[in-house]
Coordinates of C-alpha atoms in Angstrom, one line a residue:
M9 CA -2.0 -40.0 -13.7
Q10 CA -2.6 -41.5 -10.3
V11 CA -0.5 -38.9 -8.4
Y12 CA -2.3 -36.1 -10.3
K13 CA -5.7 -37.4 -9.3
V14 CA -4.8 -37.9 -5.7
F15 CA -3.4 -34.3 -5.5
F16 CA -6.8 -32.9 -6.5
R17 CA -8.7 -35.3 -4.2
I18 CA -6.7 -33.9 -1.2
L19 CA -7.1 -30.4 -2.5
N20 CA -10.9 -30.9 -2.7
K21 CA -10.9 -31.9 1.0
Q22 CA -9.2 -28.6 1.9
K23 CA -11.4 -26.4 -0.3
I24 CA -13.1 -24.7 2.6
Q25 CA -9.8 -23.7 4.2
I26 CA -8.4 -22.5 0.8
I27 CA -11.5 -20.5 0.0
M28 CA -11.3 -18.9 3.4
Y29 CA -7.7 -17.9 2.8
L30 CA -8.5 -16.6 -0.7
V31 CA -11.4 -14.4 0.6
I32 CA -9.3 -13.1 3.5
F33 CA -6.2 -12.3 1.5
L34 CA -8.0 -11.0 -1.5
S35 CA -10.1 -8.7 0.7
I36 CA -6.9 -7.4 2.3
S37 CA -5.5 -6.8 -1.2
V38 CA -8.4 -4.7 -2.2
V39 CA -8.4 -2.6 1.0
V40 CA -4.7 -2.0 1.0
S41 CA -4.5 -1.3 -2.7
S42 CA -7.3 1.3 -2.5
Q43 CA -5.5 2.9 0.5
G44 CA -2.2 3.0 -1.4
E45 CA -3.9 4.6 -4.4
E46 CA -5.6 7.3 -2.3
T47 CA -2.5 8.2 -0.3
Q48 CA -0.4 8.6 -3.5
E49 CA -2.8 11.1 -5.2
G50 CA -0.7 13.9 -3.6
V51 CA 1.7 14.6 -0.8
F52 CA -0.4 17.5 0.5
K53 CA -3.8 18.8 -0.3
A54 CA -5.2 21.9 1.4
Q55 CA -8.7 21.3 2.9
S56 CA -11.3 23.9 3.3
Q57 CA -12.4 24.6 6.9
K58 CA -15.9 25.6 7.9
I59 CA -15.4 28.3 10.5
A60 CA -17.4 31.0 12.3
V61 CA -15.7 34.4 12.9
F62 CA -16.8 37.0 15.4
D63 CA -15.2 40.4 14.8
D64 CA -15.6 42.3 18.0
D65 CA -13.1 44.9 17.0
G66 CA -14.4 46.1 13.6
S67 CA -11.1 47.7 12.7
E68 CA -9.1 47.7 9.5
L69 CA -6.8 44.9 10.9
S70 CA -9.6 42.7 12.1
R71 CA -11.4 43.0 8.8
G72 CA -8.2 42.1 7.1
M73 CA -8.0 38.9 9.2
V74 CA -11.5 38.0 8.2
R75 CA -10.6 38.4 4.6
Y76 CA -7.6 36.3 5.0
L77 CA -9.5 33.5 6.9
S78 CA -12.2 33.5 4.2
E79 CA -9.6 32.6 1.5
G80 CA -10.0 28.9 0.9
N81 CA -12.3 28.5 3.9
E82 CA -16.1 28.7 4.3
I83 CA -17.4 31.3 6.7
I84 CA -20.5 30.0 8.5
K85 CA -22.8 32.5 10.2
I86 CA -24.1 31.4 13.6
D87 CA -25.5 33.1 16.7
D88 CA -22.9 34.3 19.2
E89 CA -24.1 32.2 22.0
K90 CA -22.2 29.7 24.1
E91 CA -24.7 26.9 23.6
T92 CA -25.0 27.5 19.9
I93 CA -21.3 27.4 19.4
Q94 CA -21.0 24.2 21.4
D95 CA -23.8 22.5 19.5
E96 CA -22.3 23.5 16.1
L97 CA -18.9 22.1 17.1
Y98 CA -20.4 18.9 18.5
N99 CA -22.4 18.3 15.4
R100 CA -19.3 19.0 13.2
N101 CA -21.2 21.7 11.4
I102 CA -18.1 23.9 11.9
T103 CA -14.5 23.0 12.7
G104 CA -13.7 26.1 14.8
V105 CA -14.7 29.6 16.0
I106 CA -12.4 32.5 15.8
R107 CA -13.1 35.6 18.0
I108 CA -11.2 38.8 17.3
P109 CA -11.2 40.7 20.6
K110 CA -12.1 44.4 20.9
G111 CA -8.9 46.5 21.0
Y112 CA -7.1 44.1 18.6
E113 CA -5.9 46.9 16.3
E114 CA -5.0 49.3 19.2
S115 CA -2.7 46.7 20.6
F116 CA -0.5 47.2 17.5
T117 CA 0.0 50.9 18.3
G118 CA 1.5 50.5 21.7
N119 CA 4.7 48.9 22.9
G120 CA 3.0 46.1 24.8
N121 CA 2.0 42.6 23.6
V122 CA -0.3 42.2 20.7
M123 CA -3.7 40.8 21.6
K124 CA -4.4 37.4 20.3
A125 CA -7.5 36.2 18.5
Q126 CA -9.3 33.4 20.4
V127 CA -9.6 30.1 18.7
I128 CA -12.4 27.7 19.9
S129 CA -12.2 24.3 18.2
I130 CA -12.4 20.6 18.8
P131 CA -9.3 19.7 20.9
A132 CA -6.5 17.5 19.5
T133 CA -7.5 17.8 15.9
I134 CA -5.6 18.9 12.8
S135 CA -8.3 21.6 12.1
A136 CA -7.6 23.2 15.5
E137 CA -3.8 23.4 14.8
I138 CA -4.5 24.8 11.3
L139 CA -6.7 27.6 12.6
K140 CA -4.2 28.5 15.3
S141 CA -1.4 28.6 12.8
M142 CA -3.4 30.9 10.5
V143 CA -4.3 33.3 13.2
N144 CA -0.7 33.4 14.6
R145 CA 0.7 33.9 11.1
Y146 CA -1.5 36.9 10.4
S147 CA -0.7 38.6 13.7
S148 CA 3.1 37.9 13.3
I149 CA 3.2 39.4 9.8
A150 CA 1.0 42.4 10.8
K151 CA 3.3 43.1 13.8
A152 CA 6.4 43.0 11.6
Y153 CA 4.9 45.5 9.1
R154 CA 3.7 47.8 11.9
A155 CA 7.3 47.7 13.4
G156 CA 8.5 48.8 9.9
G157 CA 6.6 52.1 10.2
F158 CA 3.6 51.3 8.0
D159 CA 0.2 52.8 8.9
L160 CA -2.6 50.4 10.0
Q161 CA -4.4 50.5 6.6
Q162 CA -1.1 49.5 4.8
V163 CA -0.4 46.9 7.4
A164 CA -3.8 45.3 6.8
Q165 CA -3.4 45.3 3.0
K166 CA 0.2 44.0 2.9
T167 CA -0.5 41.3 5.6
V168 CA -3.4 39.9 3.6
S169 CA -1.3 40.0 0.4
V170 CA 1.6 38.2 2.0
C171 CA -0.6 35.6 3.6
K172 CA -2.2 34.8 0.2
E173 CA 1.2 33.9 -1.3
E174 CA 1.8 30.2 -1.9
V175 CA 5.1 28.4 -2.2
S176 CA 5.7 26.2 -5.2
V177 CA 7.4 22.9 -4.2
S178 CA 8.8 20.5 -6.7
L179 CA 11.1 17.4 -6.6
S180 CA 14.8 18.2 -7.0
E181 CA 16.7 16.7 -9.9
G182 CA 17.4 13.1 -9.2
A183 CA 14.8 12.8 -6.5
K184 CA 12.6 9.7 -6.5
E185 CA 8.8 10.1 -7.0
S186 CA 6.8 7.3 -5.3
S187 CA 3.4 7.9 -6.9
H188 CA 2.0 5.2 -9.1
G189 CA -1.1 4.4 -11.1
G190 CA -4.1 2.7 -9.6
M191 CA -3.4 -0.6 -11.3
Y192 CA 0.1 -0.8 -9.8
Y193 CA -1.3 -1.1 -6.3
F194 CA -3.6 -3.9 -7.2
F195 CA -0.7 -6.0 -8.4
A196 CA 2.0 -4.8 -6.0
Y197 CA 0.7 -6.9 -3.1
F198 CA 0.4 -10.0 -5.2
P199 CA 3.6 -11.7 -4.0
Y200 CA 2.6 -11.5 -0.3
I201 CA -0.9 -12.9 -1.0
F202 CA 0.2 -15.5 -3.5
I203 CA 3.0 -17.0 -1.4
S204 CA 0.8 -17.1 1.7
I205 CA -2.0 -18.9 0.0
S206 CA 0.3 -21.3 -2.0
V207 CA 2.5 -22.4 0.9
V208 CA -0.5 -23.1 3.2
G209 CA -2.8 -24.5 0.5
I210 CA -0.5 -26.5 -1.8
G211 CA 2.3 -27.1 0.8
T212 CA -0.1 -29.2 2.9
I213 CA -0.7 -31.6 0.0
L214 CA 3.0 -32.0 -0.6
V215 CA 3.6 -32.8 3.0
V216 CA 1.1 -35.6 2.7
F217 CA 3.0 -37.0 -0.4
H218 CA 6.3 -36.8 1.3
N219 CA 5.2 -38.4 4.5
K220 CA 7.8 -41.1 5.3
E221 CA 5.4 -44.1 5.0
V222 CA 3.7 -42.7 1.8
R223 CA 7.1 -41.9 0.2
E224 CA 8.4 -45.4 1.0
R225 CA 5.3 -47.0 -0.6
N226 CA 5.7 -44.9 -3.7
I227 CA 9.3 -45.8 -4.0
C228 CA 8.4 -49.5 -3.9
S229 CA 5.8 -49.0 -6.6
C230 CA 6.3 -49.1 -10.3
Y231 CA 5.9 -45.3 -10.5
P232 CA 9.3 -43.7 -11.4
L233 CA 10.3 -40.7 -9.2
S234 CA 10.6 -38.4 -12.2
R235 CA 7.0 -39.1 -13.3
M236 CA 5.7 -38.6 -9.8
N237 CA 7.4 -35.2 -9.5
M238 CA 6.1 -34.3 -13.0
E239 CA 2.5 -35.1 -12.1
L240 CA 2.8 -33.2 -8.8
Y241 CA 4.2 -30.2 -10.5
T242 CA 1.6 -30.3 -13.2
A243 CA -1.1 -30.3 -10.6
M244 CA 0.5 -27.5 -8.8
V245 CA 0.7 -25.4 -12.0
I246 CA -3.0 -25.9 -12.7
T247 CA -3.9 -25.0 -9.1
E248 CA -1.7 -21.9 -9.2
I249 CA -3.3 -20.8 -12.5
G250 CA -6.6 -21.1 -10.7
F251 CA -5.4 -18.8 -7.9
C252 CA -4.1 -16.3 -10.5
F253 CA -7.5 -16.4 -12.2
C254 CA -9.2 -15.6 -8.9
Y255 CA -6.8 -12.7 -8.4
F256 CA -7.4 -11.5 -11.9
I257 CA -11.2 -11.4 -11.4
V258 CA -10.7 -9.4 -8.1
V259 CA -8.5 -6.9 -9.9
L260 CA -10.9 -6.7 -12.8
L261 CA -13.8 -5.9 -10.4
G262 CA -11.7 -3.4 -8.5
M263 CA -10.6 -1.4 -11.5
R264 CA -12.9 1.4 -12.5
D265 CA -12.3 1.0 -16.2
S266 CA -10.9 -1.5 -18.7
Q267 CA -7.2 -0.7 -18.1
L268 CA -6.6 -4.4 -17.4
F269 CA -7.2 -5.2 -21.0
S270 CA -4.7 -2.7 -22.3
F271 CA -1.1 -3.5 -23.2
Q272 CA 0.0 -2.3 -19.9
G273 CA -2.5 -4.6 -18.2
M274 CA -1.2 -7.5 -20.2
L275 CA 2.3 -6.8 -19.0
Y276 CA 1.1 -6.8 -15.4
C277 CA -0.5 -10.2 -16.0
L278 CA 2.7 -11.5 -17.5
N279 CA 4.6 -10.3 -14.5
M280 CA 2.1 -12.1 -12.3
L281 CA 2.6 -15.3 -14.2
C282 CA 6.4 -15.0 -14.0
F283 CA 6.1 -14.7 -10.2
M284 CA 3.7 -17.7 -10.2
V285 CA 6.7 -19.8 -11.5
V286 CA 8.7 -18.4 -8.5
T287 CA 6.0 -19.3 -6.1
L288 CA 5.8 -22.8 -7.5
G289 CA 9.5 -23.3 -7.0
I290 CA 9.3 -22.1 -3.4
V291 CA 6.3 -24.3 -2.6
F292 CA 7.9 -27.3 -4.3
L293 CA 11.1 -26.8 -2.3
I294 CA 9.3 -26.3 1.0
G295 CA 7.1 -29.4 0.3
Q296 CA 10.3 -31.5 0.0
M297 CA 11.8 -30.3 3.3
V298 CA 8.9 -29.8 5.7
R299 CA 7.5 -32.9 7.4
K300 CA 4.6 -31.4 9.4
A301 CA 1.8 -29.3 8.1
P302 CA 1.5 -27.0 11.1
A303 CA 5.0 -25.6 10.4
L304 CA 3.8 -24.3 7.0
N305 CA 1.9 -21.3 8.6
M306 CA 5.1 -20.1 10.3
I307 CA 7.2 -20.6 7.2
S308 CA 4.7 -18.8 4.9
N309 CA 4.6 -15.8 7.2
I310 CA 8.4 -15.7 7.4
I311 CA 8.8 -15.9 3.6
A312 CA 5.9 -13.7 2.6
L313 CA 6.4 -11.0 5.2
G314 CA 10.2 -11.0 4.9
M315 CA 10.0 -10.5 1.2
S316 CA 7.2 -7.9 1.5
F317 CA 9.2 -5.7 3.9
L318 CA 12.6 -6.1 2.2
C319 CA 11.6 -6.0 -1.5
G320 CA 9.4 -2.8 -1.6
I321 CA 5.9 -4.4 -1.3
F322 CA 4.9 -2.9 2.0
V323 CA 7.6 -0.2 2.2
P324 CA 8.6 1.6 -1.1
L325 CA 12.1 0.9 -2.3
E326 CA 13.0 4.6 -2.2
Y327 CA 12.5 4.6 1.6
L328 CA 14.8 1.6 2.2
G329 CA 18.5 2.0 2.9
E330 CA 21.1 1.1 0.2
G331 CA 22.2 -2.0 2.3
L332 CA 18.7 -3.4 2.4
V333 CA 18.2 -2.8 -1.3
K334 CA 21.4 -4.7 -2.1
V335 CA 20.2 -7.6 0.0
A336 CA 16.8 -7.5 -1.8
H337 CA 18.5 -8.1 -5.1
F338 CA 18.9 -11.7 -4.0
L339 CA 15.1 -12.1 -3.4
P340 CA 12.7 -12.8 -6.3
A341 CA 10.0 -10.4 -5.0
Y342 CA 12.4 -7.5 -5.6
W343 CA 12.5 -8.2 -9.3
Y344 CA 8.7 -8.5 -9.3
I345 CA 8.4 -5.0 -7.8
I346 CA 11.0 -3.7 -10.2
S347 CA 9.0 -5.1 -13.1
A348 CA 5.8 -3.6 -11.8
G349 CA 7.4 -0.2 -11.5
K350 CA 8.7 -0.4 -15.1
I351 CA 5.3 -1.4 -16.3
D352 CA 3.6 1.4 -14.4
S353 CA 6.0 4.0 -16.0
Y354 CA 5.7 2.4 -19.5
T355 CA 4.7 4.7 -22.3
T356 CA 4.0 3.8 -26.0
G357 CA 7.1 3.4 -28.0
K358 CA 9.3 2.9 -24.9
G359 CA 11.8 0.0 -25.0
L360 CA 11.1 -3.0 -22.8
G361 CA 14.6 -4.5 -22.5
E362 CA 15.0 -3.9 -18.8
L363 CA 11.5 -5.3 -18.2
W364 CA 12.3 -8.6 -20.0
Q365 CA 15.5 -8.8 -18.0
S366 CA 13.7 -8.5 -14.6
L367 CA 11.0 -11.0 -15.8
G368 CA 13.8 -13.4 -16.9
I369 CA 15.4 -13.2 -13.5
Q370 CA 12.2 -14.2 -11.8
L371 CA 11.9 -17.2 -14.1
L372 CA 15.5 -18.2 -13.2
F373 CA 14.7 -18.0 -9.5
G374 CA 11.7 -20.3 -10.1
V375 CA 13.8 -22.8 -12.0
A376 CA 16.5 -22.7 -9.4
F377 CA 14.0 -23.5 -6.6
V378 CA 12.6 -26.4 -8.5
C379 CA 16.1 -27.8 -9.3
V380 CA 17.1 -27.5 -5.6
G381 CA 13.8 -29.3 -4.7
L382 CA 14.4 -32.1 -7.2
A383 CA 18.0 -32.5 -6.0
Y384 CA 16.9 -32.6 -2.4
S385 CA 14.2 -35.2 -3.3
K386 CA 16.8 -37.5 -4.9
V387 CA 19.2 -37.1 -2.0
K388 CA 16.4 -38.0 0.4
V389 CA 15.4 -41.0 -1.6
A390 CA 19.0 -42.2 -1.8
A391 CA 19.4 -41.7 1.9
G392 CA 16.2 -43.7 2.6
Q393 CA 17.4 -46.6 0.4
R394 CA 20.7 -46.7 2.2
E395 CA 18.9 -47.0 5.5

């Protein structure tokens, strides 16, 4: 077990760098996962605005606007003074002030332009646009009813009634819904983090073992190549299991309940272990080909970021074009995300045939990478012997 022991001696010398990478990437995972969970709680959620309203007209229409503005918003009473208004806006005690000018109702009786309510708010904010939209909507609907021959009292009643109406929006048949459970987002970013850490952390050790001088000395020794590769791969497996355990602890601390210990959580962990086999294959293959450790950072970024953008990790698959999705079928991270999606939508009693299929494809990718790495290793040894 000499190769096995040397592997962990080199790993121990790089523990500070590996711990740093683990902390950075796991922190990113927690932040991004929590952001993803929050953004998927709903496509739109109306927010209550704290506003001050000054009705200088005191008419039926102006009172109707006040009633409309009070629906879903909080009316704050403040003094009608310039300095007070500025202080309240600056301190964010209110998001805007609406002033209904005197003569607002009378402007609806003539043929001229309808007077507009003044909106005072913090510039370039969503709240400002919302308030302007509400005021303009009320005036437009009231003007339409007035043009239809209704008296001012009817105009006020009907306008408020119409403004209160809400439109129900639902996904059409066949549309894809991108919302997922909280646990999904913790595991969705696992491929990016795991590939980045593994290529940089373990790949550096493999580069040392496959250094030309070290490799030639190993070939001259009594250690067979098959045993050397077996010990290397065993050490890699143990190291990767350690990385998985660290990620498991982070997910466990990040979850608000014990969902991780449910059957669904076990499936997520199984999916993670299957992708661990893929990562081992990728790292083993890269370790056979790369000769200089500095190149590993560039390679890890290309592989991790490339798969993340093409396979639905950073950008949901439903937002990608059909061509990109077809290309993603040839990448293992795609099948990881597919598995995660099936686990997220799993319900008790539902069949798991498609899930086992996607997990099996991941394992096949991992075995294929290892076989290519072993074949490349033998070819390289044979070429060295011919030299």
